[in-house]
Structures are given as C-alpha cells and as structure tokens.
Amino acid sequence: MFNSEEIRNDFPILNRTINGKRLVYFDNAATTHKPIQVINAIKEFYEKHNANIHRGLHTLSQEASQMYEEAHEIVAKFINAYSWREVIFTSNTTEALNLVAYGWGLWNLREGDEVVVTIMDHHSNMLPWRLIAQLKKIKIKYVDITNEGYLKYNHLEELITRKTRVVAFPVASNVLGTINDTMKISKIAHEVGAIVVADGAQSVPHTPTNVRELGVDFLAFSGHKMLGPTGSGVLWGREDILEEMKPFKVGGDTIKDVTLDYIVWHDLPWRFEAGTANIAEGIGLAEAVKYLTKIGMKNIRNHEIELVRYTLKRFEELGEEIQYYGPRNPYDKTGVVSFNVKELDHHVVGAALDVFGIAVRTGMHCAHPLHYRLGLKGTIRASYYLYNTFEEIDYLMESLEKIIMLKESFSKEKPSTLCTGT
C-alpha cells in the first residue's frame, strides 16, 4: 500500500531543518530529491566499477559498459519502448530537445516550412525551433490556451497546414500542470505528415508512460525530475527516424570508422552519445526507475491527484487572498499548483515561505510567453511528488495565513535580487 510517510524514510535530505523548521520541499517540478538507493548506486559505481565505457577490454571497463547498457534497457522498459536502441541518454530534457532540433530539423526543414509549438511550452521546447527558424527561414506558429489553462485544440487544427513539418508541445505544463491530449495532437499532426516532438519533463515522472500508445515520434525527459541524479536525461525516438538522423554532437564513441574520405556512424543509440558519457548518472537514473517501478506510477499519480484536490480545497478557505492559475479538475493536471497572494510580489512570498522552511519556486519558470499570455509577471509554484504529505499542505496554508496577516509589512519589502524570474 502506498504510504508517503514510509517513503520519506528513503530520502535523507528530508530530515534537514531550514531556519529551525523541518524542510517542506515543494519544488519538485524543478528537481526532485534522491532516495538512498540512488545515492548508494552512484557511490558503489565509483567505489567498485569506475572506468570509461566502450573503450577498454579490462574488467572495470567491461563492468561499467554492461551497467551503462543495462541502464538503457531499464529505462526502455519503463516507458515501454520497442527497443533500448531507441533510448538515448542525454544530460537533461533541454539537450534532448536540442538534439531533435539540430539532428533532425537542421537537416530536414526547408525555407517556407512551418513548426507549430504552444504558448505553454517551456523555453527548452520552444527556443531550439526559433533558432532553427532563423537558420532555415521557416515559420513558427503558436497554439493558444484558454483562460483556464487548457490547450485550444481548435486553434491547433487551424494552425496546422500542409506546410507543417513539426509539432512540438509539452505533455504537461510546468506552470499550470495541464495534461495535454497527446494522442489527439499526434493524430492531427500526422495527418499532414508532421513529426511530433513531446516534452515529457513534467509527465514521465508523474504519470504512467507508454510511448507505443502516445503516438509521438520523440519524447524527452529528465532524470533529475524523477529521483535520478542531475546530468541525466533521455530522448526516446522512433527507431526509423533516429536511423536517418545526423548526430547533434560528434566525436568519441559516435563512429565505427573514420578516414579522410568518409565516416561510418555508430549503431543506435551510441552515435548520439558523444564523448565520455555521464556513466554514473545513467546508472543512477536506472536505479531511480527501479525505485519508481516498485512504488508504482499509478500509485504516484493517484497520490498527486489527491494532494492537488486537497490544496484547491484549502485555497478556497483562504478566499480571494489566493489567486490560482490552471485547471481546477485535479484529474486534468499533474501535481503542480501555481498561485499568487493578492497584492504581494511572488518573490517576496517565496522568500517568506523559506523562513518557514518551505521550498517553492517563484518567477516565470522558464515559460515567459505563458505568463505574458496570462497577464502575469510571475507566480509561486508548489509542485508535489511521492514523498509529500497532506500535513505539509496544511503547514503551507498555515504559513500563507501568517504571511497574509502580515501583508502590510511584507508589501514594503523589495523583491529579492537573487531571483532571475526564470
């Protein structure tokens, strides 16, 4: 049975105190904490198996290579990929999405082609295509959202034409939590022969993922947002498309042979994993996947639904003092809750919450166009994961009540200059 209190015992950092208060960590959309199992897996690799992969016949290199390759197989099974050859390890979602833009887009897009993205996209899924647009003289189109934070599918259908070559979108918004209809978007895009690029950074860690059912051609996600180490990420792609793509980065381990006249690229996925890999991070990611699999992704999803439901109920008790953004149906969103306190700067509220030992994210969350669309200069984002509890939400509400009571004194404070707004 799912028990968040028992799960918390696996996360050493949750025993920390901040400003004399027990840490309440609500910044999981930015990065998640690591269970002791992941920490130990990385430690054991460095203590017993550390060596470079695919470059030596000695025992350590062979062990490291086997562990790293098995990590690809574990991740492939987690997302139900057809083959581990479709799973490319990257440093994060950003690199994975850039790999598609430069490995596929740079070689296949032509002047006059169109790329469709959304207003709710994270910069990492928008900016690579905008740079490609400058290089290739293509057109970028933006799908709008409703005031409640849902994608306008009728607008999507209007924007997609026979000139559309790429449709890129987030499976779930990192600001509003909105879960988009991936299968519907893929169907519309494929009707005109466009490829579908899905940003799964906010979905794969929180919902069961089956790439065979999503209908997308590429799916990118980060290991550090799903209990894995920083420096770990994944690009899944359809094998037939990957086979035709050029490497985004080239060098060591990307080739079978090189002469002064020709290059023979390596097999998948190695041709896209240039140089010495983040070996320990890949092994750590595999351990995180095993941990999540043991807990059960459906259990994690159901837990977050109830946390969001409870949060919105508690917000109602605070009345007009809380301005909430995004879908109000917890089944339509991930465990992301973005809000503001009336008449208070979001950075000021975030700094005040830190005094209570509560970690939230403030700013525009690398989604500036979305905030401008909503008429906002920034938001406070509380994002949940499997180790968060209802008691922590109660503590958040108690702290917000105290901040609201002291609103007049807080409103005189200047926003922190340490926050960049991203």
Tab-separated table of N, CA and C in Angstrom, residues 267-392:
chain	number	residue	atom	x	y	z
A	267	ASP	N	26.231	2.452	-34.298
A	267	ASP	CA	24.857	1.986	-34.156
A	267	ASP	C	24.117	2.855	-33.137
A	268	LEU	N	22.782	2.740	-33.142
A	268	LEU	CA	21.970	3.378	-32.110
A	268	LEU	C	22.163	2.644	-30.781
A	269	PRO	N	22.159	3.374	-29.667
A	269	PRO	CA	21.990	4.823	-29.534
A	269	PRO	C	23.312	5.594	-29.484
A	270	TRP	N	24.438	4.833	-29.624
A	270	TRP	CA	25.745	5.416	-29.305
A	270	TRP	C	26.147	6.558	-30.222
A	271	ARG	N	25.651	6.592	-31.451
A	271	ARG	CA	26.036	7.684	-32.353
A	271	ARG	C	25.560	9.042	-31.838
A	272	PHE	N	24.575	9.019	-30.915
A	272	PHE	CA	24.046	10.265	-30.360
A	272	PHE	C	24.549	10.536	-28.939
A	273	GLU	N	25.485	9.720	-28.449
A	273	GLU	CA	26.016	9.919	-27.098
A	273	GLU	C	27.519	10.173	-27.187
A	274	ALA	N	27.856	11.355	-27.673
A	274	ALA	CA	29.248	11.685	-27.968
A	274	ALA	C	30.084	11.849	-26.704
A	275	GLY	N	31.334	11.414	-26.796
A	275	GLY	CA	32.282	11.630	-25.707
A	275	GLY	C	32.035	10.714	-24.521
A	276	THR	N	32.794	10.958	-23.468
A	276	THR	CA	32.592	10.176	-22.247
A	276	THR	C	31.225	10.511	-21.662
A	277	ALA	N	30.429	9.506	-21.480
A	277	ALA	CA	29.051	9.700	-21.027
A	277	ALA	C	29.005	10.029	-19.539
A	278	ASN	N	27.828	10.501	-19.100
A	278	ASN	CA	27.567	10.630	-17.665
A	278	ASN	C	27.237	9.236	-17.145
A	279	ILE	N	28.262	8.430	-16.988
A	279	ILE	CA	28.065	6.998	-16.718
A	279	ILE	C	27.378	6.764	-15.379
A	280	ALA	N	27.920	7.337	-14.326
A	280	ALA	CA	27.333	7.155	-13.000
A	280	ALA	C	25.913	7.696	-12.953
A	281	GLU	N	25.686	8.810	-13.669
A	281	GLU	CA	24.353	9.402	-13.678
A	281	GLU	C	23.358	8.496	-14.395
A	282	GLY	N	23.788	7.859	-15.472
A	282	GLY	CA	22.905	6.924	-16.172
A	282	GLY	C	22.557	5.722	-15.308
A	283	ILE	N	23.537	5.218	-14.583
A	283	ILE	CA	23.305	4.100	-13.671
A	283	ILE	C	22.403	4.530	-12.519
A	284	GLY	N	22.601	5.756	-12.042
A	284	GLY	CA	21.735	6.291	-11.001
A	284	GLY	C	20.309	6.462	-11.479
A	285	LEU	N	20.131	6.896	-12.722
A	285	LEU	CA	18.799	7.038	-13.294
A	285	LEU	C	18.096	5.683	-13.349
A	286	ALA	N	18.830	4.663	-13.757
A	286	ALA	CA	18.232	3.326	-13.808
A	286	ALA	C	17.771	2.883	-12.422
A	287	GLU	N	18.541	3.209	-11.398
A	287	GLU	CA	18.153	2.855	-10.030
A	287	GLU	C	16.896	3.624	-9.619
A	288	ALA	N	16.805	4.888	-10.051
A	288	ALA	CA	15.604	5.685	-9.770
A	288	ALA	C	14.383	5.079	-10.448
A	289	VAL	N	14.554	4.617	-11.683
A	289	VAL	CA	13.455	3.984	-12.418
A	289	VAL	C	12.995	2.720	-11.698
A	290	LYS	N	13.943	1.942	-11.191
A	290	LYS	CA	13.575	0.734	-10.448
A	290	LYS	C	12.801	1.082	-9.183
A	291	TYR	N	13.192	2.172	-8.544
A	291	TYR	CA	12.505	2.625	-7.329
A	291	TYR	C	11.067	3.035	-7.664
A	292	LEU	N	10.893	3.838	-8.712
A	292	LEU	CA	9.568	4.288	-9.112
A	292	LEU	C	8.690	3.114	-9.542
A	293	THR	N	9.281	2.164	-10.229
A	293	THR	CA	8.534	0.986	-10.673
A	293	THR	C	8.030	0.186	-9.477
A	294	LYS	N	8.864	0.075	-8.463
A	294	LYS	CA	8.466	-0.655	-7.259
A	294	LYS	C	7.306	0.048	-6.552
A	295	ILE	N	7.363	1.378	-6.465
A	295	ILE	CA	6.275	2.142	-5.846
A	295	ILE	C	5.010	2.050	-6.693
A	296	GLY	N	5.181	2.140	-8.026
A	296	GLY	CA	4.049	2.068	-8.951
A	296	GLY	C	3.646	3.448	-9.436
A	297	MET	N	3.747	3.684	-10.722
A	297	MET	CA	3.439	5.007	-11.261
A	297	MET	C	1.956	5.361	-11.102
A	298	LYS	N	1.081	4.372	-11.143
A	298	LYS	CA	-0.337	4.663	-10.918
A	298	LYS	C	-0.561	5.145	-9.487
A	299	ASN	N	0.167	4.558	-8.541
A	299	ASN	CA	0.042	4.990	-7.148
A	299	ASN	C	0.523	6.424	-6.974
A	300	ILE	N	1.635	6.755	-7.640
A	300	ILE	CA	2.172	8.120	-7.569
A	300	ILE	C	1.186	9.103	-8.185
A	301	ARG	N	0.625	8.736	-9.328
A	301	ARG	CA	-0.356	9.599	-9.988
A	301	ARG	C	-1.573	9.837	-9.086
A	302	ASN	N	-2.110	8.791	-8.498
A	302	ASN	CA	-3.287	8.936	-7.637
A	302	ASN	C	-2.979	9.772	-6.399
A	303	HIS	N	-1.783	9.615	-5.855
A	303	HIS	CA	-1.385	10.393	-4.676
A	303	HIS	C	-1.341	11.886	-5.008
A	304	GLU	N	-0.786	12.230	-6.162
A	304	GLU	CA	-0.700	13.637	-6.554
A	304	GLU	C	-2.078	14.223	-6.833
A	305	ILE	N	-2.970	13.431	-7.412
A	305	ILE	CA	-4.343	13.910	-7.644
A	305	ILE	C	-4.976	14.323	-6.325
A	306	GLU	N	-4.817	13.502	-5.301
A	306	GLU	CA	-5.423	13.812	-4.006
A	306	GLU	C	-4.750	15.009	-3.339
A	307	LEU	N	-3.438	15.154	-3.504
A	307	LEU	CA	-2.745	16.319	-2.949
A	307	LEU	C	-3.249	17.608	-3.592
A	308	VAL	N	-3.426	17.583	-4.915
A	308	VAL	CA	-3.927	18.766	-5.611
A	308	VAL	C	-5.363	19.056	-5.195
A	309	ARG	N	-6.184	18.033	-5.124
A	309	ARG	CA	-7.573	18.214	-4.716
A	309	ARG	C	-7.632	18.882	-3.334
A	310	TYR	N	-6.808	18.401	-2.418
A	310	TYR	CA	-6.789	18.941	-1.063
A	310	TYR	C	-6.292	20.390	-1.044
A	311	THR	N	-5.270	20.677	-1.870
A	311	THR	CA	-4.724	22.033	-1.949
A	311	THR	C	-5.775	23.028	-2.421
A	312	LEU	N	-6.488	22.679	-3.472
A	312	LEU	CA	-7.501	23.590	-4.012
A	312	LEU	C	-8.636	23.806	-3.009
A	313	LYS	N	-8.943	22.773	-2.262
A	313	LYS	CA	-9.955	22.918	-1.209
A	313	LYS	C	-9.483	23.897	-0.142
A	314	ARG	N	-8.226	23.783	0.270
A	314	ARG	CA	-7.680	24.673	1.281
A	314	ARG	C	-7.543	26.102	0.757
A	315	PHE	N	-7.241	26.238	-0.538
A	315	PHE	CA	-7.191	27.581	-1.140
A	315	PHE	C	-8.537	28.283	-1.020
A	316	GLU	N	-9.601	27.541	-1.218
A	316	GLU	CA	-10.937	28.128	-1.119
A	316	GLU	C	-11.181	28.722	0.262
A	317	GLU	N	-10.594	28.113	1.286
A	317	GLU	CA	-10.757	28.614	2.650
A	317	GLU	C	-10.050	29.959	2.841
A	318	LEU	N	-9.014	30.199	2.017
A	318	LEU	CA	-8.293	31.474	2.105
A	318	LEU	C	-8.968	32.552	1.258
A	319	GLY	N	-9.956	32.155	0.484
A	319	GLY	CA	-10.772	33.120	-0.254
A	319	GLY	C	-10.014	33.889	-1.319
A	320	GLU	N	-10.348	35.144	-1.466
A	320	GLU	CA	-9.795	35.979	-2.527
A	320	GLU	C	-8.333	36.334	-2.319
A	321	GLU	N	-7.768	36.005	-1.190
A	321	GLU	CA	-6.350	36.305	-0.943
A	321	GLU	C	-5.436	35.480	-1.847
A	322	ILE	N	-5.951	34.338	-2.318
A	322	ILE	CA	-5.156	33.463	-3.182
A	322	ILE	C	-5.688	33.538	-4.601
A	323	GLN	N	-4.806	33.814	-5.538
A	323	GLN	CA	-5.141	33.829	-6.957
A	323	GLN	C	-4.497	32.603	-7.596
A	324	TYR	N	-5.329	31.669	-8.016
A	324	TYR	CA	-4.863	30.373	-8.526
A	324	TYR	C	-4.957	30.340	-10.047
A	325	TYR	N	-4.004	29.621	-10.694
A	325	TYR	CA	-3.956	29.566	-12.145
A	325	TYR	C	-3.906	28.109	-12.621
A	326	GLY	N	-4.725	27.810	-13.626
A	326	GLY	CA	-4.704	26.474	-14.207
A	326	GLY	C	-5.983	25.709	-13.971
A	327	PRO	N	-6.061	24.495	-14.531
A	327	PRO	CA	-7.260	23.676	-14.384
A	327	PRO	C	-7.601	23.416	-12.914
A	328	ARG	N	-8.903	23.383	-12.624
A	328	ARG	CA	-9.349	23.116	-11.264
A	328	ARG	C	-9.741	21.657	-11.065
A	329	ASN	N	-9.776	20.919	-12.138
A	329	ASN	CA	-10.028	19.484	-12.030
A	329	ASN	C	-8.688	18.776	-11.831
A	330	PRO	N	-8.470	18.158	-10.657
A	330	PRO	CA	-7.161	17.544	-10.386
A	330	PRO	C	-6.805	16.409	-11.339
A	331	TYR	N	-7.804	15.846	-12.020
A	331	TYR	CA	-7.528	14.778	-12.979
A	331	TYR	C	-6.954	15.330	-14.289
A	332	ASP	N	-7.062	16.634	-14.488
A	332	ASP	CA	-6.588	17.253	-15.726
A	332	ASP	C	-5.180	17.818	-15.595
A	333	LYS	N	-4.537	17.600	-14.464
A	333	LYS	CA	-3.233	18.232	-14.228
A	333	LYS	C	-2.334	17.319	-13.402
A	334	THR	N	-1.067	17.661	-13.423
A	334	THR	CA	-0.097	16.986	-12.568
A	334	THR	C	-0.090	17.673	-11.201
A	335	GLY	N	0.848	17.279	-10.359
A	335	GLY	CA	0.917	17.850	-9.015
A	335	GLY	C	1.598	19.198	-8.964
A	336	VAL	N	1.221	20.089	-9.865
A	336	VAL	CA	1.772	21.445	-9.933
A	336	VAL	C	0.662	22.436	-9.607
A	337	VAL	N	0.911	23.304	-8.639
A	337	VAL	CA	-0.071	24.298	-8.237
A	337	VAL	C	0.594	25.675	-8.265
A	338	SER	N	0.173	26.519	-9.196
A	338	SER	CA	0.741	27.863	-9.315
A	338	SER	C	-0.279	28.892	-8.844
A	339	PHE	N	0.193	29.848	-8.063
A	339	PHE	CA	-0.716	30.816	-7.460
A	339	PHE	C	0.032	32.087	-7.114
A	340	ASN	N	-0.701	33.086	-6.685
A	340	ASN	CA	-0.143	34.317	-6.134
A	340	ASN	C	-0.948	34.713	-4.905
A	341	VAL	N	-0.326	35.475	-4.044
A	341	VAL	CA	-1.027	36.070	-2.912
A	341	VAL	C	-1.386	37.495	-3.301
A	342	LYS	N	-2.633	37.844	-3.153
A	342	LYS	CA	-3.136	39.147	-3.566
A	342	LYS	C	-2.294	40.281	-2.994
A	343	GLU	N	-1.862	41.184	-3.863
A	343	GLU	CA	-1.134	42.410	-3.513
A	343	GLU	C	0.294	42.159	-3.008
A	344	LEU	N	0.795	40.938	-3.161
A	344	LEU	CA	2.169	40.658	-2.747
A	344	LEU	C	2.986	40.143	-3.930
A	345	ASP	N	4.219	40.607	-4.040
A	345	ASP	CA	5.128	40.123	-5.070
A	345	ASP	C	5.432	38.646	-4.834
A	346	HIS	N	5.466	37.889	-5.904
A	346	HIS	CA	5.670	36.442	-5.783
A	346	HIS	C	7.020	36.100	-5.153
A	347	HIS	N	8.057	36.885	-5.481
A	347	HIS	CA	9.367	36.618	-4.883
A	347	HIS	C	9.346	36.874	-3.370
A	348	VAL	N	8.635	37.903	-2.952
A	348	VAL	CA	8.535	38.208	-1.525
A	348	VAL	C	7.864	37.048	-0.782
A	349	VAL	N	6.795	36.515	-1.369
A	349	VAL	CA	6.101	35.393	-0.740
A	349	VAL	C	7.009	34.160	-0.679
A	350	GLY	N	7.750	33.912	-1.761
A	350	GLY	CA	8.661	32.771	-1.776
A	350	GLY	C	9.727	32.877	-0.714
A	351	ALA	N	10.287	34.083	-0.546
A	351	ALA	CA	11.303	34.306	0.489
A	351	ALA	C	10.701	34.159	1.881
A	352	ALA	N	9.463	34.619	2.037
A	352	ALA	CA	8.789	34.496	3.333
A	352	ALA	C	8.520	33.033	3.663
A	353	LEU	N	8.109	32.256	2.669
A	353	LEU	CA	7.855	30.840	2.901
A	353	LEU	C	9.134	30.105	3.293
A	354	ASP	N	10.255	30.539	2.748
A	354	ASP	CA	11.531	29.932	3.114
A	354	ASP	C	11.840	30.127	4.593
A	355	VAL	N	11.397	31.239	5.154
A	355	VAL	CA	11.562	31.473	6.594
A	355	VAL	C	10.862	30.376	7.385
A	356	PHE	N	9.754	29.862	6.834
A	356	PHE	CA	9.009	28.782	7.478
A	356	PHE	C	9.553	27.402	7.099
A	357	GLY	N	10.636	27.375	6.317
A	357	GLY	CA	11.224	26.104	5.916
A	357	GLY	C	10.564	25.463	4.714
A	358	ILE	N	9.774	26.250	3.971
A	358	ILE	CA	9.040	25.732	2.821
A	358	ILE	C	9.722	26.171	1.529
A	359	ALA	N	10.078	25.215	0.695
A	359	ALA	CA	10.746	25.500	-0.569
A	359	ALA	C	9.739	25.468	-1.709
A	360	VAL	N	9.540	26.620	-2.355
A	360	VAL	CA	8.717	26.713	-3.556
A	360	VAL	C	9.519	27.440	-4.622
A	361	ARG	N	9.011	27.461	-5.829
A	361	ARG	CA	9.673	28.179	-6.929
A	361	ARG	C	8.897	29.453	-7.203
A	362	THR	N	9.584	30.541	-7.453
A	362	THR	CA	8.935	31.791	-7.814
A	362	THR	C	9.552	32.350	-9.086
A	363	GLY	N	8.742	33.030	-9.883
A	363	GLY	CA	9.234	33.619	-11.118
A	363	GLY	C	8.356	33.220	-12.281
A	364	MET	N	8.978	33.105	-13.465
A	364	MET	CA	8.233	32.730	-14.667
A	364	MET	C	8.530	31.302	-15.109
A	365	HIS	N	9.356	30.603	-14.368
A	365	HIS	CA	9.558	29.161	-14.534
A	365	HIS	C	9.958	28.756	-15.961
A	366	CYS	N	10.790	29.563	-16.600
A	366	CYS	CA	11.241	29.282	-17.971
A	366	CYS	C	10.056	29.128	-18.923
A	367	ALA	N	9.005	29.919	-18.669
A	367	ALA	CA	7.823	29.912	-19.537
A	367	ALA	C	7.276	31.338	-19.607
A	368	HIS	N	8.116	32.252	-20.073
A	368	HIS	CA	7.739	33.663	-20.126
A	368	HIS	C	6.514	33.932	-21.003
A	369	PRO	N	6.453	33.372	-22.234
A	369	PRO	CA	5.269	33.650	-23.063
A	369	PRO	C	3.959	33.239	-22.395
A	370	LEU	N	3.973	32.146	-21.652
A	370	LEU	CA	2.766	31.711	-20.953
A	370	LEU	C	2.346	32.733	-19.908
A	371	HIS	N	3.293	33.234	-19.139
A	371	HIS	CA	2.961	34.231	-18.125
A	371	HIS	C	2.456	35.525	-18.768
A	372	TYR	N	3.086	35.932	-19.870
A	372	TYR	CA	2.614	37.135	-20.554
A	372	TYR	C	1.194	36.927	-21.084
A	373	ARG	N	0.912	35.711	-21.575
A	373	ARG	CA	-0.443	35.398	-22.055
A	373	ARG	C	-1.466	35.528	-20.931
A	374	LEU	N	-1.062	35.162	-19.710
A	374	LEU	CA	-1.964	35.232	-18.562
A	374	LEU	C	-1.946	36.605	-17.889
A	375	GLY	N	-1.096	37.504	-18.393
A	375	GLY	CA	-1.004	38.839	-17.816
A	375	GLY	C	-0.313	38.864	-16.470
A	376	LEU	N	0.678	37.996	-16.311
A	376	LEU	CA	1.358	37.863	-15.024
A	376	LEU	C	2.849	38.167	-15.155
A	377	LYS	N	3.409	38.723	-14.080
A	377	LYS	CA	4.853	38.957	-14.013
A	377	LYS	C	5.585	37.784	-13.367
A	378	GLY	N	4.822	36.843	-12.835
A	378	GLY	CA	5.413	35.677	-12.211
A	378	GLY	C	4.397	34.993	-11.316
A	379	THR	N	4.730	33.808	-10.872
A	379	THR	CA	3.843	33.050	-9.993
A	379	THR	C	4.657	32.332	-8.928
A	380	ILE	N	3.939	31.872	-7.917
A	380	ILE	CA	4.510	30.997	-6.892
A	380	ILE	C	4.094	29.584	-7.273
A	381	ARG	N	5.049	28.681	-7.382
A	381	ARG	CA	4.721	27.324	-7.809
A	381	ARG	C	5.059	26.319	-6.710
A	382	ALA	N	4.045	25.618	-6.238
A	382	ALA	CA	4.238	24.483	-5.344
A	382	ALA	C	4.044	23.223	-6.189
A	383	SER	N	5.021	22.356	-6.185
A	383	SER	CA	4.936	21.141	-7.007
A	383	SER	C	5.235	19.925	-6.138
A	384	TYR	N	4.379	18.920	-6.251
A	384	TYR	CA	4.396	17.777	-5.336
A	384	TYR	C	5.020	16.532	-5.962
A	385	TYR	N	5.387	15.608	-5.062
A	385	TYR	CA	5.859	14.308	-5.523
A	385	TYR	C	5.485	13.237	-4.510
A	386	LEU	N	5.995	12.049	-4.703
A	386	LEU	CA	5.538	10.901	-3.932
A	386	LEU	C	5.804	11.008	-2.432
A	387	TYR	N	6.776	11.840	-2.020
A	387	TYR	CA	7.092	11.939	-0.593
A	387	TYR	C	6.393	13.100	0.103
A	388	ASN	N	5.563	13.858	-0.609
A	388	ASN	CA	4.838	14.964	0.023
A	388	ASN	C	3.563	14.468	0.695
A	389	THR	N	3.140	15.207	1.731
A	389	THR	CA	2.023	14.760	2.560
A	389	THR	C	0.952	15.835	2.695
A	390	PHE	N	-0.211	15.415	3.149
A	390	PHE	CA	-1.301	16.352	3.406
A	390	PHE	C	-0.953	17.282	4.563
A	391	GLU	N	-0.197	16.760	5.524
A	391	GLU	CA	0.217	17.581	6.662
A	391	GLU	C	1.112	18.727	6.204
A	392	GLU	N	1.938	18.482	5.203
A	392	GLU	CA	2.785	19.545	4.664
A	392	GLU	C	1.942	20.628	3.996
